[in-house]
Coordinates of C-alpha atoms in Angstrom, one line a residue:
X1 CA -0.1 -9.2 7.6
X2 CA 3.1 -11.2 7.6
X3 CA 4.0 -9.1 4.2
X4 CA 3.4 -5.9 5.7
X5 CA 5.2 -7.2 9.5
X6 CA 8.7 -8.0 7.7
X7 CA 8.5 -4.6 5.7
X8 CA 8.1 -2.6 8.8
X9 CA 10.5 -4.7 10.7
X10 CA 13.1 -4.4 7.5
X11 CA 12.3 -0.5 7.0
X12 CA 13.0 -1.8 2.9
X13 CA 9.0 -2.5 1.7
X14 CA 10.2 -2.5 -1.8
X15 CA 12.2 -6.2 -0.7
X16 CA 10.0 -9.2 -0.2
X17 CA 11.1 -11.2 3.2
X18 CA 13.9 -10.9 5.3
X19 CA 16.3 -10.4 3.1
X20 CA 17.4 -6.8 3.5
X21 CA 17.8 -7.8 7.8
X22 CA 16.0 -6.1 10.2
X23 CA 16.2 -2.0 11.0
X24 CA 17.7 -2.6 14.6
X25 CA 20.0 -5.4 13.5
X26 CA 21.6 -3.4 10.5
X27 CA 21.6 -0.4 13.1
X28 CA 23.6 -2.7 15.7
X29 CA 25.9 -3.5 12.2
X30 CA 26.6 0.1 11.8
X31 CA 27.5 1.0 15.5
X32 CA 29.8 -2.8 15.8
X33 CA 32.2 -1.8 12.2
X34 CA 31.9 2.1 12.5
X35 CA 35.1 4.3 13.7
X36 CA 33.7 3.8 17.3
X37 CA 33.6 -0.1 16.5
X38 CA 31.3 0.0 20.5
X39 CA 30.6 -3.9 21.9
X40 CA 26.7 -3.8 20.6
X41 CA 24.3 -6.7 21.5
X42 CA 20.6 -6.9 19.6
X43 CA 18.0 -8.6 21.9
X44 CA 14.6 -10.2 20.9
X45 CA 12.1 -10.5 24.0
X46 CA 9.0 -11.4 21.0
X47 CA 10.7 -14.4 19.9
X48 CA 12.2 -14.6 16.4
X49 CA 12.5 -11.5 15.4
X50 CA 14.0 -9.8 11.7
X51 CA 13.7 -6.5 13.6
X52 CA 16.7 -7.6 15.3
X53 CA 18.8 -9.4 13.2
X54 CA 21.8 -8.0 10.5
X55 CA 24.0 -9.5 8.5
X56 CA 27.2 -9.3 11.1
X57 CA 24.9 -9.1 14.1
X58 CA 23.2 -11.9 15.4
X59 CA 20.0 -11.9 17.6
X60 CA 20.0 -12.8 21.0
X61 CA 16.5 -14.6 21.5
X62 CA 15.3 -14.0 25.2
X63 CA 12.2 -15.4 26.7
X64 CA 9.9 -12.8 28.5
X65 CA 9.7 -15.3 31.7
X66 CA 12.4 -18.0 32.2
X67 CA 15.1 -15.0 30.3
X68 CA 18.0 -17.2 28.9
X69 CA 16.7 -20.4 28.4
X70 CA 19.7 -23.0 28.5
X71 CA 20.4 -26.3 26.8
X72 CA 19.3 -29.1 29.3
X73 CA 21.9 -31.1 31.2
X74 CA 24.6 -29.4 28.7
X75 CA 27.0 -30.1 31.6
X76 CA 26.9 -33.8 30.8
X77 CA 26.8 -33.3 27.0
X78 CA 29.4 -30.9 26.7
X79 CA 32.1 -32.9 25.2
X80 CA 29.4 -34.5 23.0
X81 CA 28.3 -31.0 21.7
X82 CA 31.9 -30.0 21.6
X83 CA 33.0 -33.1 19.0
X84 CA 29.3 -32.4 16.9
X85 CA 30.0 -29.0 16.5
X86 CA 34.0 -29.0 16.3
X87 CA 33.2 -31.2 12.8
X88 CA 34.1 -29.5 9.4
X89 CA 31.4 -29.9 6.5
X90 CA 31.3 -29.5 3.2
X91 CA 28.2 -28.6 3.2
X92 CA 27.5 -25.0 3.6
X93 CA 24.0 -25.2 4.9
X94 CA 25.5 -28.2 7.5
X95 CA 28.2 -26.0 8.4
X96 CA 26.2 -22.9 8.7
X97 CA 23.9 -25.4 11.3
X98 CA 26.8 -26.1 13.3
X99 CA 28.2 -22.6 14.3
X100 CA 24.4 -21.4 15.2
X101 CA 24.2 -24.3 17.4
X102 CA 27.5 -23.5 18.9
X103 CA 27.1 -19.8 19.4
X104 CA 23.5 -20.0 20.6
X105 CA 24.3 -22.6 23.2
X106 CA 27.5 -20.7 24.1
X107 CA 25.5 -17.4 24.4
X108 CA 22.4 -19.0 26.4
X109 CA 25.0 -20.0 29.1
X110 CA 26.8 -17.2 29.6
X111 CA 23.9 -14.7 29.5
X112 CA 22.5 -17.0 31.7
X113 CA 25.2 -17.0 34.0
X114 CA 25.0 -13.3 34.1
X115 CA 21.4 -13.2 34.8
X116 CA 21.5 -15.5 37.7
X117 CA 22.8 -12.8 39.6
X118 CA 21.1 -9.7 38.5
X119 CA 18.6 -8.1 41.3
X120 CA 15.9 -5.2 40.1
X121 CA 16.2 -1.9 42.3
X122 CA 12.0 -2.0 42.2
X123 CA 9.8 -4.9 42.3
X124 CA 8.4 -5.1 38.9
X125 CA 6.0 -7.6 39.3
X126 CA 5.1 -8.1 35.8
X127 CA 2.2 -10.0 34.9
X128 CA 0.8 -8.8 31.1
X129 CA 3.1 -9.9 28.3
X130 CA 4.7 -6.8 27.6
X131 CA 5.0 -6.1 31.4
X132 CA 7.3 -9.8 31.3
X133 CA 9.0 -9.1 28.1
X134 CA 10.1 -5.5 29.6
X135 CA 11.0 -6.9 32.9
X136 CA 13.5 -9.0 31.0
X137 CA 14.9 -5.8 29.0
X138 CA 15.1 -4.1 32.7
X139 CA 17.6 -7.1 34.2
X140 CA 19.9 -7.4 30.7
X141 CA 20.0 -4.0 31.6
X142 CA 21.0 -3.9 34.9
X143 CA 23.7 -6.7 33.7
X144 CA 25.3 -4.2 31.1
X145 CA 28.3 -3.5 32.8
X146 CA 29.2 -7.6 33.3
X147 CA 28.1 -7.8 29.5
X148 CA 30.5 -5.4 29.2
X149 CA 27.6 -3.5 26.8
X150 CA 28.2 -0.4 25.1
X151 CA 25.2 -0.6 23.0
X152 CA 22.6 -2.6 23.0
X153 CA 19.1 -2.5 21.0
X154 CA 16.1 -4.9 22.6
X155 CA 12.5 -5.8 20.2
X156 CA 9.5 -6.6 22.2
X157 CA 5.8 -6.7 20.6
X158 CA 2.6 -6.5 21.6
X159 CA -0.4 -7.7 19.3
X160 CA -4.0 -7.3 19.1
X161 CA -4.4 -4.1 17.6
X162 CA -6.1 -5.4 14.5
X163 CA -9.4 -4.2 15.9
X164 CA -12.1 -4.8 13.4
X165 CA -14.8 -5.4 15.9
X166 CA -15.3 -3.2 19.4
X167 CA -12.2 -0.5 18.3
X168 CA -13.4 1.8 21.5
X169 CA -12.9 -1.0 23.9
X170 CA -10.4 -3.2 22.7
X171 CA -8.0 0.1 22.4
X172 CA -8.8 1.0 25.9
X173 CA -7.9 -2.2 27.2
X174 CA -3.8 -1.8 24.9
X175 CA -3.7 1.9 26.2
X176 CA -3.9 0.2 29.9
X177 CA -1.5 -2.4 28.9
X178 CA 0.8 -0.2 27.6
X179 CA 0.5 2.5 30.4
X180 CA 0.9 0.0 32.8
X181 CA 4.3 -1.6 30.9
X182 CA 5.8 1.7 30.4
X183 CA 5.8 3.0 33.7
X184 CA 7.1 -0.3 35.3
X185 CA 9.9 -0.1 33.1
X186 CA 10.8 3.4 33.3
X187 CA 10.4 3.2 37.4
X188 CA 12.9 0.3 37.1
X189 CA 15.1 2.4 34.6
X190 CA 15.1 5.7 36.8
X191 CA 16.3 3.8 39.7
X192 CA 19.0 1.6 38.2
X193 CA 20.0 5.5 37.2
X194 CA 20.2 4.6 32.9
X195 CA 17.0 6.2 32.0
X196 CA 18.6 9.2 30.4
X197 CA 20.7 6.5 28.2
X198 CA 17.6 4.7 27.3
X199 CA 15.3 5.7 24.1
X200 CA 12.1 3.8 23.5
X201 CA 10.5 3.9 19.8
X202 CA 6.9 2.7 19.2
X203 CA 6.7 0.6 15.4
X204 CA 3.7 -0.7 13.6
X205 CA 2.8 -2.7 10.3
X206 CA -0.1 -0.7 9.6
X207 CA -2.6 2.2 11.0
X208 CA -6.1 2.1 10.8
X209 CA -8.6 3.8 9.0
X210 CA -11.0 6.9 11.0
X211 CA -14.2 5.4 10.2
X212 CA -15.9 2.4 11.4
X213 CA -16.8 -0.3 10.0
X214 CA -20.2 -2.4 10.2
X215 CA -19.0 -4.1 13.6
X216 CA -17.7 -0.8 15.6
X217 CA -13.9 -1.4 14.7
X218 CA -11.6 -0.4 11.9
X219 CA -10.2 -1.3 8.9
X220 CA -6.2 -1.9 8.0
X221 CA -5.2 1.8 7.0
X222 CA -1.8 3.8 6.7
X223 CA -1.0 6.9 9.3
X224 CA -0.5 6.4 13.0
X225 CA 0.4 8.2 16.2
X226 CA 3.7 7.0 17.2
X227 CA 5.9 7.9 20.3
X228 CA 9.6 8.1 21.1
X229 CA 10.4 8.9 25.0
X230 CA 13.5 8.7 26.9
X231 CA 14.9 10.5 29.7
X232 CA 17.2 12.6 28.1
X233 CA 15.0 13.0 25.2
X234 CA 13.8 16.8 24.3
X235 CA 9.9 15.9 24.1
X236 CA 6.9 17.8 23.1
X237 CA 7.8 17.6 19.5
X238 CA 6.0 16.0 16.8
X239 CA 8.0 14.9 13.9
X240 CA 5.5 15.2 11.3
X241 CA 2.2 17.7 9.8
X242 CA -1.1 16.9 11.3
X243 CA -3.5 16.8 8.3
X244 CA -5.1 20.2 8.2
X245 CA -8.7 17.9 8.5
X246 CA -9.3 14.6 9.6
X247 CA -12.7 14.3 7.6
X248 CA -13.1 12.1 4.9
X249 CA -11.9 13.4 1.6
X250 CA -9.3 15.5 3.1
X251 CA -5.9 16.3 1.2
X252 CA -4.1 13.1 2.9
X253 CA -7.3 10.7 2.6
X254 CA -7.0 7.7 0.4
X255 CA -10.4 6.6 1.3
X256 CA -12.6 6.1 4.2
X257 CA -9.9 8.3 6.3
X258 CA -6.6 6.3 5.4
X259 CA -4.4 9.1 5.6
X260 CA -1.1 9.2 4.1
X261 CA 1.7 10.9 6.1
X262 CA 3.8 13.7 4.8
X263 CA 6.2 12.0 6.0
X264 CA 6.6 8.5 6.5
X265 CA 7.7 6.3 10.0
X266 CA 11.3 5.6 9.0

């Protein structure tokens, strides 16, 4: 699992580990030192995430309920945490130390400061984790223009899809989630007015396979329905070849119905 998560977080399977920085952070690289050079921010709502880091872009880690969580009583050790961190080493991994704890204390307060006065247009009252994690994505949103944002790119996962037991029912019960999520956030979206700036891409380590198994679920398999929606999004396309059969031994099976995609996610 944890193989197969950085790989599809990294887009660059052939790379063991984090090493090649996640798809989203190298993305918000590209849009930071292009021609345009726009003020891009890369948010994780999941916790640590290599989805969102690159190697000039740092994540912003965001907590799906409290949002910026801040250093406790950093008013009183602020001059303490200035004369830590404001100390030269010789040490690269000591010096390396000290500038993340600077700039992620730095960041949590401002953000923080911003989010203090952010107000939803809707009431999203979130209660699933992807409902929380999404409500956070909504109110960094509605803080863009104080950010002073020009591009920003959020991560927020959802588990539980490794269904290997009760696949009918446990799928229902993510479809809900997911439904329910979605149409929060876009609600919240259409009224703050950004939905036709917004894009949302659905990611996953692995598909699963079309038959059961002995306990009613699925196995780990390859292919996967995915969706991209956005308001200002042409939709009703699918970017890919349905297999021209989804029994087993088809052209595209690789056993007990792992299809292979013509073409693959990234």
């Amino acid at each position: 699992h944890s193989d197969q998560q950085q790989a599809a977080q990294t887009l660059k399977c052939q790379i063991s580990g984090a090493s090649p920085k996640g798809a989203g952070g190298r993305l918000a690289d590209a849009l930071g030192t292009g021609a345009q050079k726009y003020r891009t921010t890369s948010f994780t709502v999941a916790g640590t995430a290599t989805w969102s880091q690159g190697f000039d872009t740092r994540a912003e880690v965001v907590d799906q309920t409290q949002g910026s969580v801040r250093f406790q009583e950093y008013q009183q050790l602020q001059t303490v945490i200035s004369n830590i961190t404001s100390v030269k080493h010789g040490n690269v991994y000591c010096e390396e130390y000290s500038k993340v704890l600077e700039e992620a204390i730095h960041s949590s307060e401002t953000l923080g400061n911003v989010l203090d006065n952010v107000e939803l247009k809707t009431a999203f009252e979130a209660s699933s984790s992807l409902e929380k994690q999404l409500k956070q994505v909504a109110r960094l949103i509605a803080a863009r223009e104080e950010r002073k944002a020009e591009r920003d790119f959020f991560f927020v996962s959802l588990g539980g899809f490794d269904t290997h037991r009760s696949v009918a029912k446990e799928l229902a019960g993510k479809f809900k989630e997911v439904d329910s999520a979605l149409r929060m956030f876009v609600t919240e979206l259409k009224a703050q007015g950004i939905f036709d700036s917004t894009v949302l891409v659905t990611h996953s380590d692995f598909g699963r396979t079309l038959t059961p198994n002995s306990g009613a679920g699925t196995d780990h398999a390859w292919a996967g329905n995915h969706i991209v929606l956005g308001g200002d999004l042409k939709g009703g396309s699918v970017f890919n070849e349905f297999p021209k059969a989804l029994l087993e031994g088809n052209d595209q099976d690789a056993g007990r119905g792992r299809l292979i995609p013509k073409y693959p996610w990234e």
